[in-house]
Tab-separated table of C-alpha atoms in Angstrom:
chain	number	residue	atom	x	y	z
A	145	UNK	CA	31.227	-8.925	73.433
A	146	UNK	CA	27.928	-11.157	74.096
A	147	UNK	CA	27.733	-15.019	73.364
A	148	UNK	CA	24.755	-13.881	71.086
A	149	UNK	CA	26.993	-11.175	69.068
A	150	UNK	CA	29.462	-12.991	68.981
A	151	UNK	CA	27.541	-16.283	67.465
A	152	UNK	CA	25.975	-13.725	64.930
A	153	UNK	CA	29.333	-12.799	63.775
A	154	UNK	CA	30.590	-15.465	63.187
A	155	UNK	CA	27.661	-16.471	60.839
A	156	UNK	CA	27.726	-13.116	59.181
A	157	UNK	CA	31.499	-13.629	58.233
A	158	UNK	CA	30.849	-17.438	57.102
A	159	UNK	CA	28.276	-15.829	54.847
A	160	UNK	CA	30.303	-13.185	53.362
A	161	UNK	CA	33.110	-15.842	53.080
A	162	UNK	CA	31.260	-18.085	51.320
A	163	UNK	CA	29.553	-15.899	49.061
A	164	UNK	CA	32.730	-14.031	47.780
A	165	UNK	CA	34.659	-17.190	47.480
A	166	UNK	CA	32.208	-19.162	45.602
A	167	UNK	CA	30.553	-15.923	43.497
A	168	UNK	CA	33.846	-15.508	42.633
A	169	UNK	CA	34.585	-18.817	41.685
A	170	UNK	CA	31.673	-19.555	39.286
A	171	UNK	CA	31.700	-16.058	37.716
A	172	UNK	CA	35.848	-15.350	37.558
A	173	UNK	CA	38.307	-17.506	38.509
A	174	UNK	CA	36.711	-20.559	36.711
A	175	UNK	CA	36.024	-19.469	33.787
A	176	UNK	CA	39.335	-17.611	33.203
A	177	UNK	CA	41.556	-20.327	33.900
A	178	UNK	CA	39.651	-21.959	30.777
A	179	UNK	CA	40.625	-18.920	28.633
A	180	UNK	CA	43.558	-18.869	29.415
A	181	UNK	CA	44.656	-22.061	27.584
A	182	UNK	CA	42.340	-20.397	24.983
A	183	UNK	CA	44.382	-17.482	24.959
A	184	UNK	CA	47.672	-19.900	24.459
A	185	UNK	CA	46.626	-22.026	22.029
A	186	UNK	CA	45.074	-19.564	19.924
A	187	UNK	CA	46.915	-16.554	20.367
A	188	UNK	CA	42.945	-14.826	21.225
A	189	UNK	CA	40.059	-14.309	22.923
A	190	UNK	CA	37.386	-13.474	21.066
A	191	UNK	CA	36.593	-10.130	18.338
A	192	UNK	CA	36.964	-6.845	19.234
A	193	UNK	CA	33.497	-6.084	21.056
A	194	UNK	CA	33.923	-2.451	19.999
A	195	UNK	CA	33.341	-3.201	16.245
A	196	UNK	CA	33.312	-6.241	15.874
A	197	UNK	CA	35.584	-7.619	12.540
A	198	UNK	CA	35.000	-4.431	10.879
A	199	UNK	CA	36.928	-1.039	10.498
A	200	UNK	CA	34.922	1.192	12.030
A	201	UNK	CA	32.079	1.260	14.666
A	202	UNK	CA	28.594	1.446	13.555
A	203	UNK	CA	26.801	4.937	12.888
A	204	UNK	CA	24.945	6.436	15.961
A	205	UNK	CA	21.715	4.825	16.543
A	206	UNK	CA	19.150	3.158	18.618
A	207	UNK	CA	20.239	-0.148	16.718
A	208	UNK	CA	23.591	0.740	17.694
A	209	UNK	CA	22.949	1.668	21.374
A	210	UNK	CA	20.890	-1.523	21.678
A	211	UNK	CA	23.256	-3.664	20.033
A	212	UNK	CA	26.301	-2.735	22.671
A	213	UNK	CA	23.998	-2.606	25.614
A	214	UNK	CA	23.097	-6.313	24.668
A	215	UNK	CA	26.570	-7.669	23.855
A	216	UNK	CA	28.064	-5.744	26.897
A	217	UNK	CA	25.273	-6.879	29.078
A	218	UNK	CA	25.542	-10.410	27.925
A	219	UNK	CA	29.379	-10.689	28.627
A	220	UNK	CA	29.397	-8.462	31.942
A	221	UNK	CA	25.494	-9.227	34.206
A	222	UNK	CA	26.822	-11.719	35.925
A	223	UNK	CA	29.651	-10.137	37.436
A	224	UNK	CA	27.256	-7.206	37.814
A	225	UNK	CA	24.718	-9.055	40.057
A	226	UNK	CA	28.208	-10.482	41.968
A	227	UNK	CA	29.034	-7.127	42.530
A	228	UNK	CA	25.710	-6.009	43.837
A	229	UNK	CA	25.579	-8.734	46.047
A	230	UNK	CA	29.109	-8.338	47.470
A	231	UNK	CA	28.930	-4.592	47.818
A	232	UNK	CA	25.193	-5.221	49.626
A	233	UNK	CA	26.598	-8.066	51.756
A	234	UNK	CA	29.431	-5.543	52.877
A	235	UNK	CA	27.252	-3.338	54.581
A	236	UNK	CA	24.852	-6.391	55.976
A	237	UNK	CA	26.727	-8.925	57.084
A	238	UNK	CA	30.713	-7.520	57.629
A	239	UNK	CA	31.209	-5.250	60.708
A	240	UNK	CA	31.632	-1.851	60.825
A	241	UNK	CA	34.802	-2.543	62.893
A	242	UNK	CA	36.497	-5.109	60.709
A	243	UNK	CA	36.027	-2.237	57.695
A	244	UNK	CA	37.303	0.684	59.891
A	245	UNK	CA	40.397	-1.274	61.100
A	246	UNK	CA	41.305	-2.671	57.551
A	247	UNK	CA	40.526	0.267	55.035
A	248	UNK	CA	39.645	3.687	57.075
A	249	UNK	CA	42.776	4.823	58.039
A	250	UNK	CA	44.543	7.853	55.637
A	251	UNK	CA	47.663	6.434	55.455
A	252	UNK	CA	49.758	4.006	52.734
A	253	UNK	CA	48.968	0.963	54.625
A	254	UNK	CA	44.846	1.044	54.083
A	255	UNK	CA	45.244	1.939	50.565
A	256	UNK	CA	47.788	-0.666	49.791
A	257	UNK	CA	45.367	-3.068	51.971
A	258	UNK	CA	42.483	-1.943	49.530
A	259	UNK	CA	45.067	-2.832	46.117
A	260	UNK	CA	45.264	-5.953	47.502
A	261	UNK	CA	41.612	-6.840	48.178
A	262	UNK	CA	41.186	-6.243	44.713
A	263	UNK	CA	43.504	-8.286	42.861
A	264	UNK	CA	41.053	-11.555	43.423
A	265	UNK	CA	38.167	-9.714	42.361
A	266	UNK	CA	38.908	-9.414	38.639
A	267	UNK	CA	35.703	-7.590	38.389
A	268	UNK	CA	35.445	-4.859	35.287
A	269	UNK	CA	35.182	-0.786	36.719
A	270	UNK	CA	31.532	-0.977	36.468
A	271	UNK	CA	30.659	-4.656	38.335
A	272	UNK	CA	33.769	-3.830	41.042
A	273	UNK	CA	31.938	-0.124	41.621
A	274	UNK	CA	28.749	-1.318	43.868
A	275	UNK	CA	31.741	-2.718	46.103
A	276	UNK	CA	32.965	0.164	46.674
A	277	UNK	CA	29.734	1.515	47.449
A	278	UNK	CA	29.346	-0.812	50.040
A	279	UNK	CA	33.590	-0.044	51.558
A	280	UNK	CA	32.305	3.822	51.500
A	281	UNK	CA	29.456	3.110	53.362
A	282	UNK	CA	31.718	0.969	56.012
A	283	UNK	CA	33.558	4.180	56.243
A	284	UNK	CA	36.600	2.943	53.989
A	285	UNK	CA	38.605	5.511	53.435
A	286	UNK	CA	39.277	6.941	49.930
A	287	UNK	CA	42.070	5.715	49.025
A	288	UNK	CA	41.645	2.253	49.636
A	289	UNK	CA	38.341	2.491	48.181
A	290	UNK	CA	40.385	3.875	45.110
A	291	UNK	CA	43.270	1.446	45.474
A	292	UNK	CA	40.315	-1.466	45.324
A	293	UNK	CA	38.549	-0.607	42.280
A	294	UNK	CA	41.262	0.087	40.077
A	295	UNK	CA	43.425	-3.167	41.170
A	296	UNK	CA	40.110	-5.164	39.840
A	297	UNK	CA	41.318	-4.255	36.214
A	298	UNK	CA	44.718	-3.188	35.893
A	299	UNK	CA	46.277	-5.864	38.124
A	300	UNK	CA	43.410	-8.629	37.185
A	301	UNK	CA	46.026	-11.417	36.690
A	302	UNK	CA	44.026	-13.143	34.584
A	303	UNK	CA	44.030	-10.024	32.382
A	304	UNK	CA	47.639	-9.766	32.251
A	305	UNK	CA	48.037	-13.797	31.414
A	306	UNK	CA	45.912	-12.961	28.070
A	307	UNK	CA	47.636	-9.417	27.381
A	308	UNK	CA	50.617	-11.561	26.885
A	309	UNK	CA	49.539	-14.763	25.137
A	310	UNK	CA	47.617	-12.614	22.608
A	311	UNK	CA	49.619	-8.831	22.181
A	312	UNK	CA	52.939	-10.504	23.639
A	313	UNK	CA	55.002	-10.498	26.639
A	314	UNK	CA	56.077	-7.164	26.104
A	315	UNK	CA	52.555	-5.749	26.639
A	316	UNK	CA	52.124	-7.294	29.813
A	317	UNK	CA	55.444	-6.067	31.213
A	318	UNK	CA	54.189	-2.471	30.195
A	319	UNK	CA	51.261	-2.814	31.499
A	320	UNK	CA	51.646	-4.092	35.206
A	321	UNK	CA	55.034	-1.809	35.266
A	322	UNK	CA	52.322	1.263	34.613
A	323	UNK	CA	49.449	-0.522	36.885
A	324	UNK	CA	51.082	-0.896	40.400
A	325	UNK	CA	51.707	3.064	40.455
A	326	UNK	CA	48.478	3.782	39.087
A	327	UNK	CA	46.947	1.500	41.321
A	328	UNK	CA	49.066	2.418	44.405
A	329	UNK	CA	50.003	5.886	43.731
A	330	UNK	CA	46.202	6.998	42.654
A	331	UNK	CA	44.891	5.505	46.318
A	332	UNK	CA	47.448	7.603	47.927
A	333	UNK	CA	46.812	10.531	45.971
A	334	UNK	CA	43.053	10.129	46.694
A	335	UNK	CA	43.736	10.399	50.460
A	336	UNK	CA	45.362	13.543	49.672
A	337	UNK	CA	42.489	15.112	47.646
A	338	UNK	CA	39.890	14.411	49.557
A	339	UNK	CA	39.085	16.126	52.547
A	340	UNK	CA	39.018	15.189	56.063
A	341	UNK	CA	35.137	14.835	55.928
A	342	UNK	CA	35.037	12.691	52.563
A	343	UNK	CA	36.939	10.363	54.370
A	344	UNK	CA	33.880	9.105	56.522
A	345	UNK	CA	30.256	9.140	54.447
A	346	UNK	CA	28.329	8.079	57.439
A	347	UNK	CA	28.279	7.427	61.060
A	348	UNK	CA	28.509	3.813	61.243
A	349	UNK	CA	27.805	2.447	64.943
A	350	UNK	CA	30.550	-0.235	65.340
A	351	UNK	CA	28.504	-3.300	66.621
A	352	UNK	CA	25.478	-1.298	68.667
A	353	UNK	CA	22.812	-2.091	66.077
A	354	UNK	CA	24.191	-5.383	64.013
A	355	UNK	CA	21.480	-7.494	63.613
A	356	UNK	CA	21.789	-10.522	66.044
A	357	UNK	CA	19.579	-13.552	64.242
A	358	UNK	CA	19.678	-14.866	60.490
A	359	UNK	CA	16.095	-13.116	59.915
A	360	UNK	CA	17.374	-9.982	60.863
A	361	UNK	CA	20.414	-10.230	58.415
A	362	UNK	CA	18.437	-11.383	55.458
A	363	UNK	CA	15.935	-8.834	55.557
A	364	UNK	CA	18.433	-6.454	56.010
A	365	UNK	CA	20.737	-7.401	53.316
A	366	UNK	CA	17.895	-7.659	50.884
A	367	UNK	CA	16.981	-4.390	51.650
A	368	UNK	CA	20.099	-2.960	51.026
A	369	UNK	CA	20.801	-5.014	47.678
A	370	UNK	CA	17.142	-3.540	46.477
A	371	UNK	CA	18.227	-0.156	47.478
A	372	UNK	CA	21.649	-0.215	45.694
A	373	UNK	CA	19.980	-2.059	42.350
A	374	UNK	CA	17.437	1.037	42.484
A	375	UNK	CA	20.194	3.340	43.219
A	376	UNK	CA	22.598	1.978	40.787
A	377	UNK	CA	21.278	0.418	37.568
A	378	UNK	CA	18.570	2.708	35.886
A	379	UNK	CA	21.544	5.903	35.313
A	380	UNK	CA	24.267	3.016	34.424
A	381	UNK	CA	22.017	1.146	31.840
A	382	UNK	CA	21.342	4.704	30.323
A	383	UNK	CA	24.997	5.718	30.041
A	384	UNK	CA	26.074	2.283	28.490
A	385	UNK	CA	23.446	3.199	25.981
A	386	UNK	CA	24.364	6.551	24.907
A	387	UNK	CA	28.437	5.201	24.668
A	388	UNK	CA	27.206	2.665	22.527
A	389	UNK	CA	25.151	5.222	19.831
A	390	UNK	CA	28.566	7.175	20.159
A	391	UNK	CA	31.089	4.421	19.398
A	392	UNK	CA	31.813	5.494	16.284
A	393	UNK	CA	32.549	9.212	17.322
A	394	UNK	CA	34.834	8.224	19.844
A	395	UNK	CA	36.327	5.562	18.013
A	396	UNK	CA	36.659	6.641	14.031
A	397	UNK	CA	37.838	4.789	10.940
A	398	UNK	CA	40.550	2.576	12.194
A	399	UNK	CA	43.367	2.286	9.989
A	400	UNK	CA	47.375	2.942	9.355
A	401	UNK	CA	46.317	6.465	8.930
A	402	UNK	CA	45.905	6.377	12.855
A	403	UNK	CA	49.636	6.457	13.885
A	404	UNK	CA	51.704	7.617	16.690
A	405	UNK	CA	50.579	10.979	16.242
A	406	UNK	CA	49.898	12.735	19.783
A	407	UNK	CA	46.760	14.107	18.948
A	408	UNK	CA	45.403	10.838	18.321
A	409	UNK	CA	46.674	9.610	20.796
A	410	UNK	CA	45.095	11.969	23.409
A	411	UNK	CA	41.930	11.803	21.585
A	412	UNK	CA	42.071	7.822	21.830
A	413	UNK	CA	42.978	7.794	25.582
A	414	UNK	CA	39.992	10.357	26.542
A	415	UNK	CA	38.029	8.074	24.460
A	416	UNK	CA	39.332	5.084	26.548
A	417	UNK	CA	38.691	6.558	29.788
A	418	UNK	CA	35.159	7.015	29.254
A	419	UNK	CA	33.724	4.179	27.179
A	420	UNK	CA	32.782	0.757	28.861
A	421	UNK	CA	34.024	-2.654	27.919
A	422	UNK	CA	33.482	-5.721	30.136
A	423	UNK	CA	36.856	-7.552	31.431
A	424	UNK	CA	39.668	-7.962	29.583
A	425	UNK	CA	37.828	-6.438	26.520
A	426	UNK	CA	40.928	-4.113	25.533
A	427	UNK	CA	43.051	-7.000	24.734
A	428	UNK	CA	40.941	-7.849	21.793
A	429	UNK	CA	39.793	-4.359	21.012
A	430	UNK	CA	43.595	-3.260	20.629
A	431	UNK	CA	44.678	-6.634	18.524
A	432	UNK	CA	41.646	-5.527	16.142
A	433	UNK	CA	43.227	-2.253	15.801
A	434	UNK	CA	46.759	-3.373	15.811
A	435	UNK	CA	45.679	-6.039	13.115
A	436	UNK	CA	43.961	-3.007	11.090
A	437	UNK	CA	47.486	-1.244	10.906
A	438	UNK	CA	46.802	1.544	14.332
A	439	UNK	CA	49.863	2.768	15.695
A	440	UNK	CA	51.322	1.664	18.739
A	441	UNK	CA	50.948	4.377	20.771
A	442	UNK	CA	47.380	5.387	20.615
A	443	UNK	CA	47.144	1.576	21.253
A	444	UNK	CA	49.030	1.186	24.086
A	445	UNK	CA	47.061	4.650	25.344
A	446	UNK	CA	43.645	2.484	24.926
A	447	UNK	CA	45.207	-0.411	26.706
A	448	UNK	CA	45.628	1.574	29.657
A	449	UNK	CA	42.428	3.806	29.677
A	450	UNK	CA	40.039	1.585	28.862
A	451	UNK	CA	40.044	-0.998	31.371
A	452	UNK	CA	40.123	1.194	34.996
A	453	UNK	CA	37.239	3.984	34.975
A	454	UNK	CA	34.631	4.280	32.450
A	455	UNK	CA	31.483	7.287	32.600
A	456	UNK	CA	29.129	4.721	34.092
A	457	UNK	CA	31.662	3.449	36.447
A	458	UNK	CA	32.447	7.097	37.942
A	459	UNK	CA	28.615	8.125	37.567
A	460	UNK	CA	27.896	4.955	40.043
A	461	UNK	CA	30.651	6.323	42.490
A	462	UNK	CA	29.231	10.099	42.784
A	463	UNK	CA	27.625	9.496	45.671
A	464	UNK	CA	30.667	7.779	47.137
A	465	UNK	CA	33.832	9.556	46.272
A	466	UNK	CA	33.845	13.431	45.843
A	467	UNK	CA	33.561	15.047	42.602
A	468	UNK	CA	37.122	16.852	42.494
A	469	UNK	CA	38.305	13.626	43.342
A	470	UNK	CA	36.153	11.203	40.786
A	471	UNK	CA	37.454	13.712	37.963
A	472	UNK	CA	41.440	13.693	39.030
A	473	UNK	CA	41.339	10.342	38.781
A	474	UNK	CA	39.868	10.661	35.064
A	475	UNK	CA	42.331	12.881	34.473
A	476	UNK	CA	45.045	10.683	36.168
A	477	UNK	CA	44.231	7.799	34.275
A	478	UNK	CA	44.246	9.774	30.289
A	479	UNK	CA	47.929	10.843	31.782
A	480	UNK	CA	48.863	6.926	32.299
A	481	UNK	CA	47.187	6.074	28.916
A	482	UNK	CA	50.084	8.868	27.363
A	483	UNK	CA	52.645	8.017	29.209
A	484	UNK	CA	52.355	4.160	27.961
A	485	UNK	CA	51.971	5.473	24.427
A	486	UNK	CA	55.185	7.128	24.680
A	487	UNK	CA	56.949	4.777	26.107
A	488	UNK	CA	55.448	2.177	23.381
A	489	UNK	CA	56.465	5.005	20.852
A	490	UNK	CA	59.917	4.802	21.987
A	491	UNK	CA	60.546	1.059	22.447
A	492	UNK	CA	58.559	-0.801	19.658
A	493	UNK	CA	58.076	2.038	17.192
């Protein structure tokens, strides 16, 4: 390797370093370790962004639509531009080769390299899903990609502090004992469904054309962020929409006339794994409906499908992951949210 690549490198990864570390910093880890004593001393952390203190979600309408974009917007954009930034800088300033050793081989030990990368990240699906736009493009292979983007959310450890100060201890434990084979076991899986060709998206050179001065990477990581912002945001902001004018068809009347029933509680965790909520917003969505009298099991269901996809999340993946795969992971992750209402069902019942 030359002096020259070599000194470019070595900025590039000081860069990256710095960017991830403080990004995360000011956007995550800061602010959570606030809410957590929050959390503790008030057994909460906020209302129920779904609907608020009431029983029910508003009607379908533009008011409605805008309303949710706004609040979801408000709690989530800067995580989002984080995410943009970190899944841009990926592709401009991290080599090819550092990605392809880590994350590209089809094995358990990329994908459980991937879980890993992830748990820092606390990022909701949606603001973790331009990083793994950039990992696909660094020829990641699926199932760390996979492994990445769902340890954001279901092993967020922040998440799992306020699961138990606010639904209880019990919650938690349920939660991470059902994350870690999601997490895990859905990266390997996704190894296995996709075929040899979806595991490399494009041919990457591995060091022939990095850029060798700090010119060359800013112009090129700006024109990568401006890409994936084009790319991204337009079909994301008009999902998030339409979810929130639906809200109160996917979520109905909330009551004690919701119980452990298993037709609402398959209705509930398809309803989970497509709607949006920023991070950690199922902790105070399923204390609203716990407080309203819901069963446990359609709650426990929510508190595992809402958090790890969402329809904007996979829509901003379908150019990264393969279709069969983006939808056996929907399905995957409605069979977690029923498996955790029966085993709620059975224990606290």
């Amino acid at each position: 390797m030359s002096v020259a690549l070599r000194s470019s490198r070595t900025m590039r990864w000081s860069v990256f370093a710095l960017l991830v570390v403080a990004g995360l910093f000011y956007v995550k880890w800061y602010p959570y370790y606030g809410r957590a004593f929050d959390a503790a001393a008030h057994h909460s952390i906020g209302s129920s962004i779904l609907m608020g203190t009431a029983d029910a979600a508003p009607s379908p309408s533009w008011d409605a639509a805008l309303g949710y974009a706004l609040a979801y917007g408000k709690a989530i954009w800067k995580a989002m531009i984080l995410g943009l930034l970190i899944g841009s800088a990926v592709q401009a300033l991290v080599p090819a080769s550092a990605v392809h050793r880590a994350l590209a081989g089809s094995g358990f030990r990329s994908t459980l390299a991937g879980g890993l990368l992830g748990i820092p990240g606390m990022m909701c699906t949606c603001c973790a899903a331009p990083v793994v736009v950039g990992l696909r493009r660094q020829n990641a292979a699926p199932g760390a990609a996979v492994a990445f983007w769902l340890s954001n959310t279901m092993l967020n450890p922040a998440t799992l502090v306020f699961t138990g100060f606010v639904l209880g201890w019990q919650w938690t434990a349920l939660r991470l004992a059902l994350s870690v084979p999601m997490v895990f076991g859905l990266g390997w899986l996704a190894n296995r469904v996709a075929a040899p060709a979806d595991h490399v998206t494009v041919q990457v050179p591995l060091g022939e054309d990095e850029p060798r001065t700090l010119g060359q990477t800013a112009v090129r990581w700006m024109r990568i962020f401006g890409g994936m912002t084009l790319r991204l945001i337009p079909e994301y902001l008009v999902i998030v929409l339409l979810l929130g004018a639906a809200r109160a068809w996917m979520f109905p009347h909330i009551g004690p006339d919701i119980g452990n029933e298993w037709f609402w509680v398959l209705a509930l965790a398809l309803a989970g794994m497509l709607f949006v909520i920023p991070t950690a917003g199922e902790v105070p969505i399923v204390q609203a409906m716990l407080t309203l009298g819901m069963g446990v099991a359609p709650a426990a269901a929510l508190m595992m499908t809402l958090p790890p996809v969402s329809l904007p999340s996979l829509a901003m993946l379908g150019r990264s992951l393969p279709l069969r795969l983006l939808l056996s992971l929907a399905a995957a992750v409605v069979s977690f949210g029923v498996l955790a209402a029966a085993i709620a069902a059975a224990l606290w019942a």
